[in-house]
CSV table of C-alpha atoms and ligand atoms in Angstrom, one decimal:
chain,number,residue,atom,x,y,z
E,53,UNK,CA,89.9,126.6,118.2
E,54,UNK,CA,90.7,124.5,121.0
E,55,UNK,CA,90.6,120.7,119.3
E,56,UNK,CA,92.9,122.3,116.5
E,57,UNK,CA,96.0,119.5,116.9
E,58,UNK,CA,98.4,120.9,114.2
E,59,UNK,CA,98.2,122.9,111.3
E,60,UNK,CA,100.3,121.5,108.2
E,61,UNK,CA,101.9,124.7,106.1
E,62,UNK,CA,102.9,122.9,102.9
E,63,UNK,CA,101.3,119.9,101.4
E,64,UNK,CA,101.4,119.3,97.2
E,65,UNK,CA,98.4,118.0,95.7
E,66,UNK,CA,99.6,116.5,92.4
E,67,UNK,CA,97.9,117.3,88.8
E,68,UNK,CA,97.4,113.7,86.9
E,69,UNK,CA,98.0,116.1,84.2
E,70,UNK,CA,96.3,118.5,81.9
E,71,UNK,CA,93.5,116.5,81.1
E,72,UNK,CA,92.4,117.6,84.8
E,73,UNK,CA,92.2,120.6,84.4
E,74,UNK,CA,90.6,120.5,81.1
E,75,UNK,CA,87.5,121.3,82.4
E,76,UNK,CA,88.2,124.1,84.5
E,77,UNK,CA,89.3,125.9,81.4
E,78,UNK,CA,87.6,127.8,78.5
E,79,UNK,CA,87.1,126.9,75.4
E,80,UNK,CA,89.2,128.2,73.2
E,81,UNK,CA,92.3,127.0,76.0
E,82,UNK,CA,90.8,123.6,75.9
E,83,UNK,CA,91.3,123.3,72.1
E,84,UNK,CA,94.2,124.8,72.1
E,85,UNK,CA,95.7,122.2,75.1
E,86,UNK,CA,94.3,119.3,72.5
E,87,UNK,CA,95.6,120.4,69.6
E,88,UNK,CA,98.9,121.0,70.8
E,89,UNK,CA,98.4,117.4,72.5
E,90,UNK,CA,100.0,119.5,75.7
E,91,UNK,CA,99.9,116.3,78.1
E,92,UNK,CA,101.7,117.4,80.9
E,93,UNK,CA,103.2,120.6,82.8
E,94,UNK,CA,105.1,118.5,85.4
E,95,UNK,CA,108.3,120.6,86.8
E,96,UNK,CA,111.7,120.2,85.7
E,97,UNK,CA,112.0,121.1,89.9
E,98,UNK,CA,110.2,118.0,91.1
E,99,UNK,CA,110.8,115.6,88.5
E,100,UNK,CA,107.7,113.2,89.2
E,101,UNK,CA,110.1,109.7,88.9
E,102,UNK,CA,112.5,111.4,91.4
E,103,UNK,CA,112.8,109.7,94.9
E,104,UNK,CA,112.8,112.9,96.8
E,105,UNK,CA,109.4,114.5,94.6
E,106,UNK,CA,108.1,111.3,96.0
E,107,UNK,CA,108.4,109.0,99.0
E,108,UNK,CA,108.4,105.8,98.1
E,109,UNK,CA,105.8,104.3,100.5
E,110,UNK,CA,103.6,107.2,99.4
E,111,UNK,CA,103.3,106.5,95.5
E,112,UNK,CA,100.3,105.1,94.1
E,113,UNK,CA,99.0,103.4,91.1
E,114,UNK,CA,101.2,104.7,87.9
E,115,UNK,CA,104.1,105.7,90.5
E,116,UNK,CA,102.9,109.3,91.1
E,117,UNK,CA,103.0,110.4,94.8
E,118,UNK,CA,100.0,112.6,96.4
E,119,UNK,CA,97.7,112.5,93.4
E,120,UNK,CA,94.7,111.8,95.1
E,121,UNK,CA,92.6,112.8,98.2
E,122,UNK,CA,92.7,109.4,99.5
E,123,UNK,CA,95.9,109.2,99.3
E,124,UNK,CA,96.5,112.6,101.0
E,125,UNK,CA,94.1,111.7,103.8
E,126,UNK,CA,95.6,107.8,104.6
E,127,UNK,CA,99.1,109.2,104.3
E,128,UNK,CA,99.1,112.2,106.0
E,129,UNK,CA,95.8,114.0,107.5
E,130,UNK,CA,94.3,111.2,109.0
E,131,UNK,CA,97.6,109.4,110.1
E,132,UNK,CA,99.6,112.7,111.5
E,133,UNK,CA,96.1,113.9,113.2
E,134,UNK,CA,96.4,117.3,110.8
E,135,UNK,CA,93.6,119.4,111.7
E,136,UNK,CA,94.7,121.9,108.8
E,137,UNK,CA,96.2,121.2,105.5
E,138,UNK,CA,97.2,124.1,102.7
E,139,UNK,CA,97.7,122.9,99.2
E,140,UNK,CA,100.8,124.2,97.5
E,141,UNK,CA,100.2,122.7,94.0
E,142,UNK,CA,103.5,122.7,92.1
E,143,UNK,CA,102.6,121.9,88.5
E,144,UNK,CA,104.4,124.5,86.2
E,145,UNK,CA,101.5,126.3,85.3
E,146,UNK,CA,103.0,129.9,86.3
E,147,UNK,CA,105.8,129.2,84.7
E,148,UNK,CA,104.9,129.2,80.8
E,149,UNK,CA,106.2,131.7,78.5
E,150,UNK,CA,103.1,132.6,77.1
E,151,UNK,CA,101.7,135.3,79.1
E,152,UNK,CA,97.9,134.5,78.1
E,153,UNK,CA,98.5,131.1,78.5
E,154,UNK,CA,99.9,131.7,81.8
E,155,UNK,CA,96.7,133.2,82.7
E,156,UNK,CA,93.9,130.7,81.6
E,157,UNK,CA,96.1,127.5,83.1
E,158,UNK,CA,96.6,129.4,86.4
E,159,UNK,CA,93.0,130.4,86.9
E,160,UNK,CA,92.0,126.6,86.2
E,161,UNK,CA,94.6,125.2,88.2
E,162,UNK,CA,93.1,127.2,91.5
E,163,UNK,CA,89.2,126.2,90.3
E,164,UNK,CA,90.7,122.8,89.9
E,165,UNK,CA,91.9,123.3,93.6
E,166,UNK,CA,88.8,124.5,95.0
E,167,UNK,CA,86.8,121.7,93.3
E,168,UNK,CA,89.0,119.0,93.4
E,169,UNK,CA,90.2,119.1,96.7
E,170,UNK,CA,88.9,122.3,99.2
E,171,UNK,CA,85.2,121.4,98.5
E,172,UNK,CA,85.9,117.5,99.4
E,173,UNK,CA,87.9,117.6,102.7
E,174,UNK,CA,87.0,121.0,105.7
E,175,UNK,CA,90.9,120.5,106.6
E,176,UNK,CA,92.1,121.9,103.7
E,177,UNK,CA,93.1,125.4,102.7
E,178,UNK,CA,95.7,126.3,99.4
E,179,UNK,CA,97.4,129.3,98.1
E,180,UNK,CA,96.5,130.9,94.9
E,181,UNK,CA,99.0,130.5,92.1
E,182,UNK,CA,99.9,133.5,90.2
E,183,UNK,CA,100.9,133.9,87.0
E,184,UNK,CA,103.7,136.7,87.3
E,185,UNK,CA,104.1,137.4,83.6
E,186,UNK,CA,101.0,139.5,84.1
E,187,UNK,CA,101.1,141.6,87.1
E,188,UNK,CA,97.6,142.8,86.8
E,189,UNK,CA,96.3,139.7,85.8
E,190,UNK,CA,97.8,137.8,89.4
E,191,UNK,CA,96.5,141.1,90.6
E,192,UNK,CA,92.7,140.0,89.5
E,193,UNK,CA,93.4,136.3,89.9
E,194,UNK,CA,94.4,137.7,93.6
E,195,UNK,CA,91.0,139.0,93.9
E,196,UNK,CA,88.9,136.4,92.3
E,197,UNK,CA,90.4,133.8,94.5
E,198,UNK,CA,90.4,135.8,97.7
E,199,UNK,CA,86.4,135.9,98.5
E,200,UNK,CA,86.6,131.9,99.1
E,201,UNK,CA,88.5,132.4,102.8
E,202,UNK,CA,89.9,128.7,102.5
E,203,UNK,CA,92.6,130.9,100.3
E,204,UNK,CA,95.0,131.2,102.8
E,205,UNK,CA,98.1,132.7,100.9
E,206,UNK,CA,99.5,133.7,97.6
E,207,UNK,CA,102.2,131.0,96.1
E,208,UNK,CA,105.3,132.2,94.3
E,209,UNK,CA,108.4,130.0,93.4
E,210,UNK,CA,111.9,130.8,94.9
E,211,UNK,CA,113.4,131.2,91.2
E,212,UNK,CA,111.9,133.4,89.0
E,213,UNK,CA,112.4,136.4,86.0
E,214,UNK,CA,113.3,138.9,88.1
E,215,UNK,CA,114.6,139.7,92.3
E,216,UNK,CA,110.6,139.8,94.1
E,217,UNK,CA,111.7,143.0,96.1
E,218,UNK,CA,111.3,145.1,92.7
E,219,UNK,CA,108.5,147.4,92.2
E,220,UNK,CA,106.6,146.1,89.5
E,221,UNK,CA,105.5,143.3,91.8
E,222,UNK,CA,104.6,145.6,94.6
E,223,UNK,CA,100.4,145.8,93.2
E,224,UNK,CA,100.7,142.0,94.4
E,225,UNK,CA,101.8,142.8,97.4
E,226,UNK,CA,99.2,145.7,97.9
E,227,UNK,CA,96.5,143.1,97.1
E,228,UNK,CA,98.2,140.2,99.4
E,229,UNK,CA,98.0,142.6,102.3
E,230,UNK,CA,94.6,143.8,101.9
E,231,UNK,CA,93.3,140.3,102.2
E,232,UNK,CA,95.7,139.5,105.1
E,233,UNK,CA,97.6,136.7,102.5
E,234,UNK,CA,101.4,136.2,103.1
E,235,UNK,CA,103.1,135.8,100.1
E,236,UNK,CA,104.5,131.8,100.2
E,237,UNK,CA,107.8,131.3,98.6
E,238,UNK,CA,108.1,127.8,97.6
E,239,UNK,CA,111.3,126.2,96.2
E,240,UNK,CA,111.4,125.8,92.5
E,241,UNK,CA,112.0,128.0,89.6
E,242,UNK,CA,110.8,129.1,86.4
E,243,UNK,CA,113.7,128.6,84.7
E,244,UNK,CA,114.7,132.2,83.1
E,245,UNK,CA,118.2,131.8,84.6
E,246,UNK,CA,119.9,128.9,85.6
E,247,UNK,CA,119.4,127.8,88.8
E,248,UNK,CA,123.1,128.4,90.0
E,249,UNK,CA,124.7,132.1,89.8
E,250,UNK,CA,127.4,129.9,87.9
E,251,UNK,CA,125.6,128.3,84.7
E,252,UNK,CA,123.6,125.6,84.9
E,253,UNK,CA,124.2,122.8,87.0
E,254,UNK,CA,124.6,118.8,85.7
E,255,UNK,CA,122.5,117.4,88.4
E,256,UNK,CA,119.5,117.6,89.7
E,257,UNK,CA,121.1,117.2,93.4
E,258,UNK,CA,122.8,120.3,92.3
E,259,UNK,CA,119.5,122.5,91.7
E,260,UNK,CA,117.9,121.2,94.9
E,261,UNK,CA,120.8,122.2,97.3
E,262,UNK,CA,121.3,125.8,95.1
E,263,UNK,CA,117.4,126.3,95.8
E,264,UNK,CA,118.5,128.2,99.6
E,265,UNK,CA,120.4,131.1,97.5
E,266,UNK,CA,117.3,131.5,95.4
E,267,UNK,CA,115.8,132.6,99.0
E,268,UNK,CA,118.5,133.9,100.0
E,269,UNK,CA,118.4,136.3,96.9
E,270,UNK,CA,114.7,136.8,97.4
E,271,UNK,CA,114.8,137.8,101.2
E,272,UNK,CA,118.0,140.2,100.6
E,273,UNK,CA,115.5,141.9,97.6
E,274,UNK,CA,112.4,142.3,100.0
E,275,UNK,CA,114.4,143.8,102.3
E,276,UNK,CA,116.6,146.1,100.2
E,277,UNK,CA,113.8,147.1,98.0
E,278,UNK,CA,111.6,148.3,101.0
E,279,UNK,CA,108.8,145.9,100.5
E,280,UNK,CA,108.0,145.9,104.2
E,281,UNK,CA,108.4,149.7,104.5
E,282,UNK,CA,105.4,149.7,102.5
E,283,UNK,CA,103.7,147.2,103.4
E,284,UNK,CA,104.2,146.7,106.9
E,285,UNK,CA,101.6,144.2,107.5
E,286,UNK,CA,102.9,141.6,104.9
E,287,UNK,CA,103.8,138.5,105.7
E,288,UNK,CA,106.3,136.1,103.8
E,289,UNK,CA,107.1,132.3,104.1
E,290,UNK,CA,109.8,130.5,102.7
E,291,UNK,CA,108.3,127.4,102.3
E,292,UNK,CA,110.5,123.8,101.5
E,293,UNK,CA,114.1,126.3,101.8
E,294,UNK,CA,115.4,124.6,104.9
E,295,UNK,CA,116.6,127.0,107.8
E,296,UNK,CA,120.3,126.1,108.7
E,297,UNK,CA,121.3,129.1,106.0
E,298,UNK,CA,119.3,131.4,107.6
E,299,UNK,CA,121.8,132.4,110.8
E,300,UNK,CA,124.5,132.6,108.8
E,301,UNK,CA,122.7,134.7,105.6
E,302,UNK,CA,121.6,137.5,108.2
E,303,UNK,CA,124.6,138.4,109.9
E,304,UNK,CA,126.6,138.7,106.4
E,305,UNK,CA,123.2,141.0,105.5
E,306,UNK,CA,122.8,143.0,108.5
E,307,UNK,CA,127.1,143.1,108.6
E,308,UNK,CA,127.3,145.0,104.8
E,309,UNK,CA,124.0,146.4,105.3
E,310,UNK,CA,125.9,148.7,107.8
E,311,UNK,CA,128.4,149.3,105.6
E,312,UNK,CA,126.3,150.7,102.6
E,313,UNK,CA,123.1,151.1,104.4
E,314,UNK,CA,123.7,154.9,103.0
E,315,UNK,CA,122.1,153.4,99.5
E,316,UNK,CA,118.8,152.1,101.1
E,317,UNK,CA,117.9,154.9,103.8
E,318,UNK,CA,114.4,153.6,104.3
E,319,UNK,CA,115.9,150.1,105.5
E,320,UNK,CA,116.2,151.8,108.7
E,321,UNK,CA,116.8,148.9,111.3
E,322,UNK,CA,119.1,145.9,111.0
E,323,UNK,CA,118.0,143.2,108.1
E,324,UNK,CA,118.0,140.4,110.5
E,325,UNK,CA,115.1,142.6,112.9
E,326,UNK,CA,112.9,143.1,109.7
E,327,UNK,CA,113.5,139.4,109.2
E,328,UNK,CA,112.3,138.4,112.1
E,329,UNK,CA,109.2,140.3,112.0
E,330,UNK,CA,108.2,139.4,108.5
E,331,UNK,CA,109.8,136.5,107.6
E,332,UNK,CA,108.2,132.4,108.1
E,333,UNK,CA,109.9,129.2,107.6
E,334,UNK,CA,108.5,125.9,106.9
E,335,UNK,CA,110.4,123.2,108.9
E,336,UNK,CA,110.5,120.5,106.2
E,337,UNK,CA,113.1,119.7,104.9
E,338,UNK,CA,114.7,120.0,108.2
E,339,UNK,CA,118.2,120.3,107.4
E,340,UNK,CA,119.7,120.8,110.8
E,341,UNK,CA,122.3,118.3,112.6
E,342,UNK,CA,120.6,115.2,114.5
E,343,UNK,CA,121.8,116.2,117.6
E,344,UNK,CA,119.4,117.9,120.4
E,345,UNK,CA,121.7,120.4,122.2
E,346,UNK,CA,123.1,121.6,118.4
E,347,UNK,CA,119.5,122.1,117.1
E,348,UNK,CA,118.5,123.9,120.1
E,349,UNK,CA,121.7,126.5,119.3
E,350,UNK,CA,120.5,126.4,115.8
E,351,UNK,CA,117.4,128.0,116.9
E,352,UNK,CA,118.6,130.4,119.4
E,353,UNK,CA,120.7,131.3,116.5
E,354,UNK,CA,117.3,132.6,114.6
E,355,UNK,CA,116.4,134.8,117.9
E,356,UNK,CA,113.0,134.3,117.8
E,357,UNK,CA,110.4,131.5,118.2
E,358,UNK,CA,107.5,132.3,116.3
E,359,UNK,CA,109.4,131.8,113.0
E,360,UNK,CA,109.0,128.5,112.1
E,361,UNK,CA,106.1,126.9,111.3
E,362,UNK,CA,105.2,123.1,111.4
E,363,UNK,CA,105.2,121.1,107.5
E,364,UNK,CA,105.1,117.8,105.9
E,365,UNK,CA,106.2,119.0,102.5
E,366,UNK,CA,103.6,115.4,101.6
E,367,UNK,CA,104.2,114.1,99.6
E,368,UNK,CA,108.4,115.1,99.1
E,369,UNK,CA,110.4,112.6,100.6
E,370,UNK,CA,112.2,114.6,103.5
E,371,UNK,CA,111.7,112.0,106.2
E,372,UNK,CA,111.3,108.3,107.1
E,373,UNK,CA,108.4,106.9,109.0
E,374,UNK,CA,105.9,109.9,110.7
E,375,UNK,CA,108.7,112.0,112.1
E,376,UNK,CA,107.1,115.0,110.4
E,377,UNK,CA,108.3,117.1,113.5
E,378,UNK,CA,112.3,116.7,113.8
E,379,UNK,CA,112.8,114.8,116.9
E,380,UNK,CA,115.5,117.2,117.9
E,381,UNK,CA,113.0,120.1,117.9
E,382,UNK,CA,113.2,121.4,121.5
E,383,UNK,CA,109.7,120.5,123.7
E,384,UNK,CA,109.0,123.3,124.3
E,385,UNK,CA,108.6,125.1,121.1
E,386,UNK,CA,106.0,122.3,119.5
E,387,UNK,CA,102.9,123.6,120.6
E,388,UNK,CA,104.1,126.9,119.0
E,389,UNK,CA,105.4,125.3,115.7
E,390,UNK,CA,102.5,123.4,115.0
E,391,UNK,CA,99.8,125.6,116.0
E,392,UNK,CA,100.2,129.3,117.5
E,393,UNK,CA,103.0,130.4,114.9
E,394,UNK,CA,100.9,129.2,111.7
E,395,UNK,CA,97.6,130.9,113.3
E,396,UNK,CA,100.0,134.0,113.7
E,397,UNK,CA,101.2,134.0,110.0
E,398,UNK,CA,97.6,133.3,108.5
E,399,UNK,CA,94.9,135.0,109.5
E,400,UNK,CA,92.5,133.8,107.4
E,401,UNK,CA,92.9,130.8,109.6
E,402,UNK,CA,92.3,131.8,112.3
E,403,UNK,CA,89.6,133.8,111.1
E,404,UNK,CA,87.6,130.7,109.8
E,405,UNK,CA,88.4,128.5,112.8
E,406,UNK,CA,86.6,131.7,114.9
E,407,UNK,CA,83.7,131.3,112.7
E,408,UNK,CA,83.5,127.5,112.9
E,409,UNK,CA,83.6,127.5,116.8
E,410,UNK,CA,81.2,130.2,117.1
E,411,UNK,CA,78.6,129.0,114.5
T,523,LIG,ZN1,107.0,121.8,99.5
């Protein structure tokens, strides 16, 4: 475990499209994805043309950013010396109305993963998309997925039908735990509600910046609905949310939670401590100011130092040139974003790592 260099929380392999994953599905979903002539299930979220859902320097042949392992490798594992990758794959999938549907593209999509991708390059890990229209079915999918251990995590998106603190999604977290997989929130939604509490926005500017109170939403219903009371062992990172809200959002929380904590007696210590203890942040985008000495009171803000954890967000255009670590990120706390704070939040990890150096 020594020779690991840095360990890169959220990278997104791109789907060419659903002729892909074709063949990781049955056949009855097969013909039904030809004879609806369903070509793509890009997200309205990352609009594939976009600048930011791809960095210019970084898109291949037909314009699409991150679609192959090549490209993956020359642009970011073998140029940024990453000695672990997980796969987010953002491809709208979970986010289908059709509950069955939901199902059959989501299981392909994680064999199209483990094929495509895990079984090519020992770097990489991924998270197991869920389809949450089903919650026994992301149960199962859950436990399919979790006896490969390069399954590091179980992805959610930030905006979905309903606050992730309520009940009916605690068997997911039941399952999550048991396998020692933090739940990874990852900007985007599913678009059951429009992405603002106002209506829906005009531009996609809009949508991106309105993604933190989507978080902010989903932390305040974790905490509330006594997730961690529960499960005390579970893990959750906010993945691609940026982290300058984060101060601000826990003192108003913890502030009112005193207020009316009479409502929620099993929160029984401040918001902002449970945050700290179960809560992960990806540090791309890094939204913070450009400035050393206001970073560094940025982070002593968040009170703790094993909360963020180190991220490319390849191939999202967040950064110029191979900055992938903020240069303003204080010295000292490097070693721990890059390497001890991700080995902290997944244990599966560190668990193959262990095996690797002792085989
Ligand atoms: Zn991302």
């Amino acid at each position: 475990m020594t020779d690991i260099t840095a360990i890169d929380c959220d990278v997104h392999p791109n789907v060419p499209g659903m002729a892909a994953l074709a063949p990781y599905l049955d056949e009855y979903w097969r013909e039904t994805v030809e004879n609806r002539e369903i070509l793509s299930l890009d997200s309205m979220s990352y609009p594939p043309r976009a600048p930011i859902s791809g960095r210019a320097d970084w898109r291949g042949k037909g314009g699409t950013a991150g679609a192959s392992l090549d490209a993956l490798r020359t642009h970011a594992l073998d140029r940024w010396g990453t000695s672990i990758a997980i796969c987010n794959p953002l491809y709208g999938v979970q986010i289908v109305f059709n509950a069955d549907m939901a199902v059959a593209f989501t299981r392909a999509l994680n064999d199209w993963v483990v094929k495509e991708w895990l079984d090519r390059d020992p770097r990489l890990r991924a998270s197991i998309v869920i389809p949450l229209q089903d919650i026994s079915a992301a149960v199962a999918e859950i436990e399919r997925c979790a006896s490969d251990p390069r399954f590091v995590q179980v992805l959610v998106l930030a905006m979905g039908e309903a606050p992730l603190g309520r009940r009916q999604f605690w068997p997911i977290y039941e399952a999550a735990q048991r396998h020692g997989l933090p739940i990874g929130i990852h900007a985007g939604s599913a678009y059951r509600h429009p992405v603002t509490t106002l209506g829906w926005p005009s531009y996609l500017l809009e949508e991106y910046v309105a993604q933190s109170t989507g978080f902010q939403a989903q932390t305040a219903s974790m905490i509330t609905e006594g997730v961690f009371v529960k499960f005390p062992r579970l893990k959750v990172v906010l993945i691609e949310s940026g982290v300058t809200w984060v101060p601000g959002f826990l003192w108003r929380l913890s502030k009112f939670w005193r207020g009316v904590r009479f409502e929620v007696p099993w929160v029984d210590r401040s918001p902002a401590e449970i945050f700290r203890d179960h809560f992960r942040l990806t540090i791309q985008p890094f939204d913070g100011p450009e400035d050393p000495d206001a970073t560094a009171r940025l982070i002593d803000h968040l009170k703790s130092d094993d909360l963020l954890l180190y991220s490319s967000d390849y191939p999202h255009w967040q950064f110029d040139g191979d900055e992938v670590m903020p240069p303003f990120i204080p010295e000292t706390l490097r070693r721990k974003i890059m390497i001890d704070n991700p080995l902290a939040t997944y244990p599966r990890i560190a668990a193959s790592l262990s095996a690797t150096s002792a085989a």
